[in-house]
PDB file of C-alpha atoms in Angstrom:
ATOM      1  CA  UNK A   7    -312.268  93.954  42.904  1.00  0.00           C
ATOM      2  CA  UNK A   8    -312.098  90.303  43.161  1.00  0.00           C
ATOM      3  CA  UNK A   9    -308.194  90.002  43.465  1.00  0.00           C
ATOM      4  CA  UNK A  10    -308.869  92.707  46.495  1.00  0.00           C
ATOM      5  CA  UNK A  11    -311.514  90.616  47.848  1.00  0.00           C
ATOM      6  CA  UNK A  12    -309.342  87.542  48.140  1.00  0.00           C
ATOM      7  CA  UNK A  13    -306.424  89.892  49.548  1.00  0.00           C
ATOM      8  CA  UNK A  14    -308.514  90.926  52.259  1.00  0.00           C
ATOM      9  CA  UNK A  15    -310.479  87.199  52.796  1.00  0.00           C
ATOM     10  CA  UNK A  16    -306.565  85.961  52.721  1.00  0.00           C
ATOM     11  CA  UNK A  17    -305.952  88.748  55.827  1.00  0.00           C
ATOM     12  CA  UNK A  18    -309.130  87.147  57.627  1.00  0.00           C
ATOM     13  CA  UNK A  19    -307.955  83.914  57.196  1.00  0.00           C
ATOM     14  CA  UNK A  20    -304.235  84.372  58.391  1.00  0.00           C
ATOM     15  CA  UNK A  21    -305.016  86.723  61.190  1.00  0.00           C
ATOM     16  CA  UNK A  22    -308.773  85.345  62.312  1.00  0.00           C
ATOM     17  CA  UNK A  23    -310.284  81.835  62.772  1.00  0.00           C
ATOM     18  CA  UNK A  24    -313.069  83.407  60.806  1.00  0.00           C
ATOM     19  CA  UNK A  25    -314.534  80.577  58.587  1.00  0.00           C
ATOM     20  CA  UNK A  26    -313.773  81.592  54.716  1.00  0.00           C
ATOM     21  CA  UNK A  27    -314.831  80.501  51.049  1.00  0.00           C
ATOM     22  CA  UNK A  28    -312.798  77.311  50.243  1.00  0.00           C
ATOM     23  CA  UNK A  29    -312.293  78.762  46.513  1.00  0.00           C
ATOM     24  CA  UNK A  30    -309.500  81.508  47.782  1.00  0.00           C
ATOM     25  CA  UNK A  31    -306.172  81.178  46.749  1.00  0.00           C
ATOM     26  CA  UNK A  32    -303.468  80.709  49.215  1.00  0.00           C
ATOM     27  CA  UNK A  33    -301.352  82.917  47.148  1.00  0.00           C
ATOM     28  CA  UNK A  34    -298.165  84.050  49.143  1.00  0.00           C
ATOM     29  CA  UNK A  35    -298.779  87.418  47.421  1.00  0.00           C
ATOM     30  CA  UNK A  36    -301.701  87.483  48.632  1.00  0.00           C
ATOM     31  CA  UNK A  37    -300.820  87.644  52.157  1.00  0.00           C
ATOM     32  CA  UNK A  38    -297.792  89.739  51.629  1.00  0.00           C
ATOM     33  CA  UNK A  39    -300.624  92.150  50.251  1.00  0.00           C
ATOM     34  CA  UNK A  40    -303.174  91.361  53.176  1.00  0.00           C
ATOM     35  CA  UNK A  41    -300.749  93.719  55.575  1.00  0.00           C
ATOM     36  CA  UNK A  42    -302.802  96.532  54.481  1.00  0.00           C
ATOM     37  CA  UNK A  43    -306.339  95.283  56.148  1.00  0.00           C
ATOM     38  CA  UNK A  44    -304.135  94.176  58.939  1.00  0.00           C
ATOM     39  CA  UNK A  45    -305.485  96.999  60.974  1.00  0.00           C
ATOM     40  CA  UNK A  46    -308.917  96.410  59.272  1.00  0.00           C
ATOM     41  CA  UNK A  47    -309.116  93.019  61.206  1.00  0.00           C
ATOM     42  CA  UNK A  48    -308.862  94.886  64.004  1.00  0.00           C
ATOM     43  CA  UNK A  49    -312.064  96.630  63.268  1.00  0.00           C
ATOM     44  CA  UNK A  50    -313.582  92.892  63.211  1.00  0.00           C
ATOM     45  CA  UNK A  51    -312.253  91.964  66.701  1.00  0.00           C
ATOM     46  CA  UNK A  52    -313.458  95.074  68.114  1.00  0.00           C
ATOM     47  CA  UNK A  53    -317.025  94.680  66.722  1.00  0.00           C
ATOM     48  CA  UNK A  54    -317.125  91.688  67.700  1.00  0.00           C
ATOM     49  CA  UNK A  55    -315.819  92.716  71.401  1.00  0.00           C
ATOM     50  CA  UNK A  56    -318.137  95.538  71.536  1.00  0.00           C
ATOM     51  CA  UNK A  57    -321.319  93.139  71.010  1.00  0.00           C
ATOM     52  CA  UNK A  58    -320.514  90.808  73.102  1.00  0.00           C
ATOM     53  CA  UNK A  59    -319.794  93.357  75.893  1.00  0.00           C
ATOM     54  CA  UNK A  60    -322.713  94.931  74.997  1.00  0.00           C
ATOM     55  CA  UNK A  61    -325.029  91.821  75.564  1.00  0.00           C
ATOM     56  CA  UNK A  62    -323.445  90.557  78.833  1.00  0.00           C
ATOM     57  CA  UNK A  63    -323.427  94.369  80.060  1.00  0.00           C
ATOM     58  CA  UNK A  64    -327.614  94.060  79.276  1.00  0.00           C
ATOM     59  CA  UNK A  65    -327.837  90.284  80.737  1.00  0.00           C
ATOM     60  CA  UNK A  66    -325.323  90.674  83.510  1.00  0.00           C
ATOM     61  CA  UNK A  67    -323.080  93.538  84.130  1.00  0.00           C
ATOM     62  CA  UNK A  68    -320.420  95.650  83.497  1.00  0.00           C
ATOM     63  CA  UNK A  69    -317.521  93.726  84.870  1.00  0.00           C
ATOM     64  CA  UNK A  70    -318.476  90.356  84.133  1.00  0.00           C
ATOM     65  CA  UNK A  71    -319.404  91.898  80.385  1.00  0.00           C
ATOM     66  CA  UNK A  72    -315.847  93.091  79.983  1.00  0.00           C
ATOM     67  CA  UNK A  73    -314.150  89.211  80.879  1.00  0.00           C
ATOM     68  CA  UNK A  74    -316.578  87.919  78.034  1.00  0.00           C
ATOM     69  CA  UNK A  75    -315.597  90.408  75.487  1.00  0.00           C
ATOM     70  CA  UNK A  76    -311.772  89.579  76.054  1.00  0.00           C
ATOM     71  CA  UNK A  77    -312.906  85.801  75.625  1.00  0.00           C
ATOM     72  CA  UNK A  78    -314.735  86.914  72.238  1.00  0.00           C
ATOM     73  CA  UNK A  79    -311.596  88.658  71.381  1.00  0.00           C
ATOM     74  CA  UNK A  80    -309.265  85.352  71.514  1.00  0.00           C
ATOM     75  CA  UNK A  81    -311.409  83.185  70.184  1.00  0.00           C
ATOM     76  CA  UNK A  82    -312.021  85.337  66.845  1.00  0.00           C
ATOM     77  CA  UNK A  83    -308.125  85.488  66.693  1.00  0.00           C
ATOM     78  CA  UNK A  84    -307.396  81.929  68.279  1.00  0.00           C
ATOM     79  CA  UNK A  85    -305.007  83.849  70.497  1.00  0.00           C
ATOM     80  CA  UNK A  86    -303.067  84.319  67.676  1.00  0.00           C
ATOM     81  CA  UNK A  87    -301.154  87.160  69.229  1.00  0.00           C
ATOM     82  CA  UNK A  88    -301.037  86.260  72.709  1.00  0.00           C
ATOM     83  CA  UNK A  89    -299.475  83.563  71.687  1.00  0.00           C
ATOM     84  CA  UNK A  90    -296.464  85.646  70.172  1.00  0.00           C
ATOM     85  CA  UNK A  91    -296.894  88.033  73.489  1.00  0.00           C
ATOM     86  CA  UNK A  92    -296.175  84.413  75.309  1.00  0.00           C
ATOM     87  CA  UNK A  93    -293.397  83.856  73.114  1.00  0.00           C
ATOM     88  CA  UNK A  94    -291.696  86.499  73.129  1.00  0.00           C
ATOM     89  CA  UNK A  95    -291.455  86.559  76.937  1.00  0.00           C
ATOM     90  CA  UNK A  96    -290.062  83.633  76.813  1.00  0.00           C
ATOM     91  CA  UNK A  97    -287.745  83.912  74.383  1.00  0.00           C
ATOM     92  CA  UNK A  98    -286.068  87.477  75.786  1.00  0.00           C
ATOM     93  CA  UNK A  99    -286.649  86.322  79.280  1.00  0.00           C
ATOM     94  CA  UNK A 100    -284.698  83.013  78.698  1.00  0.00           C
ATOM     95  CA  UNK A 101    -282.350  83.748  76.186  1.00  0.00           C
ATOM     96  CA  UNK A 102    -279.287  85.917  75.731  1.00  0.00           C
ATOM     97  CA  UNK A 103    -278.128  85.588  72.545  1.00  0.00           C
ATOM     98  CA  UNK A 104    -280.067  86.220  68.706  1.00  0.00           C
ATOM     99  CA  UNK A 105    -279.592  82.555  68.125  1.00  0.00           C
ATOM    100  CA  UNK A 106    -280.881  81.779  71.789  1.00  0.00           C
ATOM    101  CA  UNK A 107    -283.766  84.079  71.826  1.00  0.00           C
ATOM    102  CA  UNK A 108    -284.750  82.883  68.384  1.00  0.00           C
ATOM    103  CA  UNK A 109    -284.444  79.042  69.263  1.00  0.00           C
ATOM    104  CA  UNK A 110    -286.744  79.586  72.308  1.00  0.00           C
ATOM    105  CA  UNK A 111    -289.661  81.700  70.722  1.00  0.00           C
ATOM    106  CA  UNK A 112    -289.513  78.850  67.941  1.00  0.00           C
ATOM    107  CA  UNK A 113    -290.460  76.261  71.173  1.00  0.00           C
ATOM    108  CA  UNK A 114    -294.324  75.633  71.115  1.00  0.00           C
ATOM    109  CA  UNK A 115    -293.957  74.810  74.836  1.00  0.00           C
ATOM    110  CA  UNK A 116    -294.595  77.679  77.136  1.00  0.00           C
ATOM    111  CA  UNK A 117    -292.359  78.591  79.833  1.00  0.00           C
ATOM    112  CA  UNK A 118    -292.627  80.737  83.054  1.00  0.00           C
ATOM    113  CA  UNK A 119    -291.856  83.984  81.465  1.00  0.00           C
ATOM    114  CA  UNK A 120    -294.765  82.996  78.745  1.00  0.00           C
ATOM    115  CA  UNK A 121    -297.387  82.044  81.354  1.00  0.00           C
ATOM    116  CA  UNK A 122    -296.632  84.808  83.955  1.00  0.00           C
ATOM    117  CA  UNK A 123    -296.506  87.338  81.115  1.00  0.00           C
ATOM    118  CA  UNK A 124    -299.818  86.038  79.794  1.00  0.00           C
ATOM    119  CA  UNK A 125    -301.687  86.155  82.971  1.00  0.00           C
ATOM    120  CA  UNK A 126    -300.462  89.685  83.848  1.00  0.00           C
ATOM    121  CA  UNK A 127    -301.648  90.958  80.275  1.00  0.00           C
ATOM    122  CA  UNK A 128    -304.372  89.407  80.614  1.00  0.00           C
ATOM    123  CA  UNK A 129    -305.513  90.853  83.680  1.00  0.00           C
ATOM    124  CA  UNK A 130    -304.038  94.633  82.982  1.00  0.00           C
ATOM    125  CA  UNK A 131    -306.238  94.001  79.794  1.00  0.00           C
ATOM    126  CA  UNK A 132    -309.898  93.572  82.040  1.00  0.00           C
ATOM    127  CA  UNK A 133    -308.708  96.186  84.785  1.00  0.00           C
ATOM    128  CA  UNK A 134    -307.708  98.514  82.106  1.00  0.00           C
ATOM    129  CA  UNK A 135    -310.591  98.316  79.805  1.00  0.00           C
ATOM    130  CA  UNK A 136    -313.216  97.720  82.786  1.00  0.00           C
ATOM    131  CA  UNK A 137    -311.941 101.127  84.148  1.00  0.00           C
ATOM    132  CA  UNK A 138    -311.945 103.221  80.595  1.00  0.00           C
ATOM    133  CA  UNK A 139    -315.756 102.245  80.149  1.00  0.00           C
ATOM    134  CA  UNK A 140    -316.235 103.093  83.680  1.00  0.00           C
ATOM    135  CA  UNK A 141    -314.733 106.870  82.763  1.00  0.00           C
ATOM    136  CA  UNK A 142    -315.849 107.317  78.960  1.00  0.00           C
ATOM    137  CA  UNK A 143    -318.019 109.914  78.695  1.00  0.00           C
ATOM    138  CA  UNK A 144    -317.924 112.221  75.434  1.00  0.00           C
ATOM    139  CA  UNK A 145    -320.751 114.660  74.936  1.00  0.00           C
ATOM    140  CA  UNK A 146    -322.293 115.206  71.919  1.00  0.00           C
ATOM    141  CA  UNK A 147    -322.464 111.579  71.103  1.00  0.00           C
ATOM    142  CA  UNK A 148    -324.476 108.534  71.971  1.00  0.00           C
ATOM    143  CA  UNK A 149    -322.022 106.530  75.036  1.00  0.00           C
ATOM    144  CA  UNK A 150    -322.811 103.094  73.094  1.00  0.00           C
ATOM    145  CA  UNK A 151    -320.567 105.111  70.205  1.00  0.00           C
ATOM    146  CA  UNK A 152    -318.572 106.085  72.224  1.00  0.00           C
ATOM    147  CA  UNK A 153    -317.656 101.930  73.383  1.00  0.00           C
ATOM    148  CA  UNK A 154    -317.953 101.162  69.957  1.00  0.00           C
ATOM    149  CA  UNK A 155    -315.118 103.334  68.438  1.00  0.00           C
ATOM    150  CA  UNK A 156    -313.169 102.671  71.559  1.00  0.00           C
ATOM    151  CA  UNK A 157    -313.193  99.035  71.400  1.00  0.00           C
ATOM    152  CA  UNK A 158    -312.231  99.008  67.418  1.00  0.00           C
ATOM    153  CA  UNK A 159    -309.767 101.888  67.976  1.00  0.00           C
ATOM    154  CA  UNK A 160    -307.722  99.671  70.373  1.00  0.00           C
ATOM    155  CA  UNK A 161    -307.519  96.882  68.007  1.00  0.00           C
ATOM    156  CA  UNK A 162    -306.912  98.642  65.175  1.00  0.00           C
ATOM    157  CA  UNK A 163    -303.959 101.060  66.665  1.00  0.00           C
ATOM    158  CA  UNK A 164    -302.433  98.685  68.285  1.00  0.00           C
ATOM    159  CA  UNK A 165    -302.466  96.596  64.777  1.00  0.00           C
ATOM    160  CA  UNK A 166    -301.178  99.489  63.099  1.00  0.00           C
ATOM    161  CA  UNK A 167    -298.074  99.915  65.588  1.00  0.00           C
ATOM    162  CA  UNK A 168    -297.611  96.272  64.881  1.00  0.00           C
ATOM    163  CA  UNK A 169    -297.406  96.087  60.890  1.00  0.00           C
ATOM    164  CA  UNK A 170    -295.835  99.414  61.059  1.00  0.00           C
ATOM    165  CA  UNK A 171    -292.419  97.510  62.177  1.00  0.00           C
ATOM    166  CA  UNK A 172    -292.913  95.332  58.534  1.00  0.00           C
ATOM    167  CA  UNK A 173    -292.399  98.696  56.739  1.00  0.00           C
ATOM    168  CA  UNK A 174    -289.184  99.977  58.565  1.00  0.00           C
ATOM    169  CA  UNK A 175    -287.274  97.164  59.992  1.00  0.00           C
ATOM    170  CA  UNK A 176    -285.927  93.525  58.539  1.00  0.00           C
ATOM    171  CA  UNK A 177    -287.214  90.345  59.623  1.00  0.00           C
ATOM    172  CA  UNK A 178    -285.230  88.727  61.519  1.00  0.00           C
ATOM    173  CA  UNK A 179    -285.108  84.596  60.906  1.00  0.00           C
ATOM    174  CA  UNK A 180    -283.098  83.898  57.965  1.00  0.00           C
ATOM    175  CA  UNK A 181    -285.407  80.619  57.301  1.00  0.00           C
ATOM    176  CA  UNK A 182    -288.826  80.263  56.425  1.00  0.00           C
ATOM    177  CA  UNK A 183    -290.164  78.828  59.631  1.00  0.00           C
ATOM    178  CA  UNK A 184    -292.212  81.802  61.361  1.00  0.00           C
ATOM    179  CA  UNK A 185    -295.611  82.462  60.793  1.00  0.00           C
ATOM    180  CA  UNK A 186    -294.675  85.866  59.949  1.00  0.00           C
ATOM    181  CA  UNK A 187    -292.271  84.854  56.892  1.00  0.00           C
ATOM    182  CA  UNK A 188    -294.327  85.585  53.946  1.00  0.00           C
ATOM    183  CA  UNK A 189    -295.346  89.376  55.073  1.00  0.00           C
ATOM    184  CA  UNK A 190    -291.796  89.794  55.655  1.00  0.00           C
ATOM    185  CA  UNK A 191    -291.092  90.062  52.051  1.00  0.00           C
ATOM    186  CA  UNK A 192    -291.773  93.042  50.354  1.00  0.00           C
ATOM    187  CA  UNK A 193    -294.493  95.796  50.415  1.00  0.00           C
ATOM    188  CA  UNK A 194    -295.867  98.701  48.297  1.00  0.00           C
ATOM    189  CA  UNK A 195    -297.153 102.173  48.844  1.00  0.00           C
ATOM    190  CA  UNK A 196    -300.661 100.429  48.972  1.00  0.00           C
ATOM    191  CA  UNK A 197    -300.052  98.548  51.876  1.00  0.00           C
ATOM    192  CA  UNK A 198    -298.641 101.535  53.867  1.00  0.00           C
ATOM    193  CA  UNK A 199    -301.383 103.928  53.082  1.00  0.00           C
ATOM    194  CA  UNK A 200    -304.166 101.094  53.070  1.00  0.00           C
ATOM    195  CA  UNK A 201    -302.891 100.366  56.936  1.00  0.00           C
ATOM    196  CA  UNK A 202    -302.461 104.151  58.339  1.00  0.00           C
ATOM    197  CA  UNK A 203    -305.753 104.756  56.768  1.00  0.00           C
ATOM    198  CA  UNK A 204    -307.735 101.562  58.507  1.00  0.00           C
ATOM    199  CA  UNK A 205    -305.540 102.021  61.654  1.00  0.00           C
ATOM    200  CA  UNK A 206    -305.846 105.653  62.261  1.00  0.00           C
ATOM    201  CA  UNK A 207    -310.048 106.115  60.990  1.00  0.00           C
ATOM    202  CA  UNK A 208    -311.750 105.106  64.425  1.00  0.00           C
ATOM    203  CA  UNK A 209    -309.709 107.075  66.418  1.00  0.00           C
ATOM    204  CA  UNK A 210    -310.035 110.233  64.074  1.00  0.00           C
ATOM    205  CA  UNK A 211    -313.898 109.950  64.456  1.00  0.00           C
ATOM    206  CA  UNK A 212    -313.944 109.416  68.457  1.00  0.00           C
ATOM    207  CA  UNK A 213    -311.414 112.509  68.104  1.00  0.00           C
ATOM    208  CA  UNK A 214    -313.686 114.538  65.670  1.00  0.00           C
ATOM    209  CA  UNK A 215    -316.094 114.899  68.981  1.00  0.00           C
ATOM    210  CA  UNK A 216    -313.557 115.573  71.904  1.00  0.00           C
ATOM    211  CA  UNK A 217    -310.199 116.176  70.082  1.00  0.00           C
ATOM    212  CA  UNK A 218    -308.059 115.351  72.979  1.00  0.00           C
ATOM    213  CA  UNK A 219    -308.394 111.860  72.320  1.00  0.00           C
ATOM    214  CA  UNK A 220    -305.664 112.241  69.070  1.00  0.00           C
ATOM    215  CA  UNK A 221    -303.337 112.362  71.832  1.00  0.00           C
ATOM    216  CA  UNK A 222    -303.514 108.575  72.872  1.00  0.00           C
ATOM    217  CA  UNK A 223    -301.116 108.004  69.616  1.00  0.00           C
ATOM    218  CA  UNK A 224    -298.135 109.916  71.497  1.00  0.00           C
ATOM    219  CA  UNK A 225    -298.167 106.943  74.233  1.00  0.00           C
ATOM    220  CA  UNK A 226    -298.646 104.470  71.616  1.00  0.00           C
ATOM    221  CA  UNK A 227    -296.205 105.782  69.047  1.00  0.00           C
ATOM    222  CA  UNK A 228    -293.544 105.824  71.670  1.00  0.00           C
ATOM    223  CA  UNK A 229    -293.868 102.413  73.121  1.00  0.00           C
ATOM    224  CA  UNK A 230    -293.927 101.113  69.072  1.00  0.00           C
ATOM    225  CA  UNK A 231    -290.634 103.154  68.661  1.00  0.00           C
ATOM    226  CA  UNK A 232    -289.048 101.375  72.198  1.00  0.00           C
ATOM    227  CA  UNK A 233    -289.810  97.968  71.217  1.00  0.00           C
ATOM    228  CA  UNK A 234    -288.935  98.044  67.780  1.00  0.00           C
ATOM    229  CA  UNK A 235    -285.541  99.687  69.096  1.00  0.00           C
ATOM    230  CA  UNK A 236    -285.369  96.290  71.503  1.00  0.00           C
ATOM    231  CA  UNK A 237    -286.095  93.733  69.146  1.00  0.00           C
ATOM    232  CA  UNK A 238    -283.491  95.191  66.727  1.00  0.00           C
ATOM    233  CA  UNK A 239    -280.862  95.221  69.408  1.00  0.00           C
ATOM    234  CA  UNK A 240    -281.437  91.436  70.538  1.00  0.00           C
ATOM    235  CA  UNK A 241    -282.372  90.057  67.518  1.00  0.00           C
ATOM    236  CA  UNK A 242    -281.163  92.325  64.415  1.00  0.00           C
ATOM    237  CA  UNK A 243    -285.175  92.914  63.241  1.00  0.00           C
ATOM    238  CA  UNK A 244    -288.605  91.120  64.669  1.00  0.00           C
ATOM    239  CA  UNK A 245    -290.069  87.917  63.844  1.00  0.00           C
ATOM    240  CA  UNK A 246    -293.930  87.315  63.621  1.00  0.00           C
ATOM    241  CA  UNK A 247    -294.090  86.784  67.525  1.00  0.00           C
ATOM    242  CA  UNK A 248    -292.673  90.300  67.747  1.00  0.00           C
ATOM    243  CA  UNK A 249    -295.374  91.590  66.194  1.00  0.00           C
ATOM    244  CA  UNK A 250    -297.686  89.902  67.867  1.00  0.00           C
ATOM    245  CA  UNK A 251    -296.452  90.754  71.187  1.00  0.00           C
ATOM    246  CA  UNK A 252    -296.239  94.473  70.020  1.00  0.00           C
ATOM    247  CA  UNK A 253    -300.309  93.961  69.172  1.00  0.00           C
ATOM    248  CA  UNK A 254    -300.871  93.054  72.746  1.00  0.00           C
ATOM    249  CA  UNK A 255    -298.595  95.701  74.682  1.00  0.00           C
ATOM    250  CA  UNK A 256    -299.908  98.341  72.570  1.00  0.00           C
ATOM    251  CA  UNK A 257    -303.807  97.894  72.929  1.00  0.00           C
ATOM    252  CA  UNK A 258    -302.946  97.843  77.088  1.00  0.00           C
ATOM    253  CA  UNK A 259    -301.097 100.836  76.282  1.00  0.00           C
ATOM    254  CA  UNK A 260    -303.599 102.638  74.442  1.00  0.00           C
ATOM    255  CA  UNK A 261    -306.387 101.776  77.405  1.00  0.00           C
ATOM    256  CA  UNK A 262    -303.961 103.073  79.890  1.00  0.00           C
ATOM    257  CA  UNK A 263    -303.249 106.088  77.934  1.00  0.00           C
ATOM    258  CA  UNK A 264    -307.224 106.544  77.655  1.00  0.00           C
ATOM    259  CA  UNK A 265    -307.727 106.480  81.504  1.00  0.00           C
ATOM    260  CA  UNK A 266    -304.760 108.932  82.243  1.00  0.00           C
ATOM    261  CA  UNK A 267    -306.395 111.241  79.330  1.00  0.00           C
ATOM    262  CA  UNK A 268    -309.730 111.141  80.827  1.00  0.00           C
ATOM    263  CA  UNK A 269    -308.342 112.613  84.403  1.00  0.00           C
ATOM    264  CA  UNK A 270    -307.023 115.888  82.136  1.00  0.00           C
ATOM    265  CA  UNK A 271    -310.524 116.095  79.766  1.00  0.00           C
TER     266      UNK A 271
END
């Protein structure tokens, strides 16, 4: 139990700016096994996205509630992965070659495709997610629930469609320089199941009262399958921006998907 509890505090600290005990090992292991509760920190985010929307949606209002909960979102993550969404749209924006692409996303500087891309995420993220809450409505079950499992569903799908590309593609830098290097290495049956099973549980509940909602994982699974398909053909595999950037498109995707279900339901 304590080996798994510094596995998962290891995931925390990697993917979170969540403060952690001092006295847990750094262990490259470690964070190749942390891919499991990758999905799991999604669960984190959401809560805490949930509670803050919940508190400015009491103080304030909806809207304004929805803006803060995307704020408590990156700064629980330090923007971790819009920072690879930025990246990468730089990168295969401004680059036409593997070595190109790969020399660009390396750049800490952000370029016009990064800060374009950003801002246009950022605001399909509040329109998308401001218009889902406006439309959830599941009967049978208390609408606060209802916010709750949508908020850590999004974070933990789209997490899940992320890691996912670890267990059926190659990394793509053949250095050690991306932040993504050490969960590039290997992984078990553990980390598989462990990440299906923490990506897939919210939705399955919000599902187990209106089933339709099982369908959102058609849209999702498909955009996965497309990027995947583009990273491989530009740059032989993904790099930890990649997976970042698949994060980010993904959780817009699923609130899209959400909306279009909700005209059908």
């Amino acid at each position: 139990m304590k080996k798994e509890r510094d596995i998962f505090l290891t995931a925390v600290m990697f993917y979170t700016r969540i403060p952690c005990p001092k006295n847990i090992d750094h262990n490259p292991e470690y964070l190749n096994k942390a891919s499991r509760y990758f999905p799991l920190i999604g669960w984190i985010v959401g809560t805490a996205a949930f509670g803050v929307y919940c508190l400015f949606n009491y103080l304030i209002g909806s809207e304004i509630a929805v803006l803060f909960s995307m704020v408590a979102s990156i700064l629980v993550t330090g923007a971790f992965h819009e920072d690879g969404f930025a990246d990468v749209c730089d990168g295969f924006g401004g680059g036409w070659t593997k070595d190109k692409i790969l020399k660009i996303m390396k750049d800490s500087a952000i370029g016009a495709y990064g800060a374009i891309g950003v801002v246009l995420l950022l605001l399909m993220k509040f329109l998308s997610t401001n218009v889902l809450l406006g439309k959830a409505n599941v009967s049978g079950i208390n609408l606060y629930l209802v916010y709750f499992l949508i908020f850590v569903s999004a974070h933990a799908l789209s997490r899940l469609a992320a890691v996912s590309i670890v267990f059926t593609h190659e990394y793509s830098r053949e250095d050690a320089t991306s932040k993504s290097k050490p969960i590039a290495k290997s992984y078990t049956w553990r980390e598989v199941i462990g990440a299906f099973f923490f990506g897939l549980l919210p939705l399955l509940l919000l599902s187990y009262f209106q089933w339709q909602m099982i369908l959102v994982l058609v849209p999702m699974f498909l955009m996965r399958v497309y990027l995947a398909r583009y990273f491989q053909k530009w740059i032989d595999g993904y790099t930890g921006d990649c997976l970042g950037a698949t994060q980010q498109v993904c959780e817009v995707v699923f609130y899209l998907s959400f909306i279009a279900l909700w005209k059908f339901i």
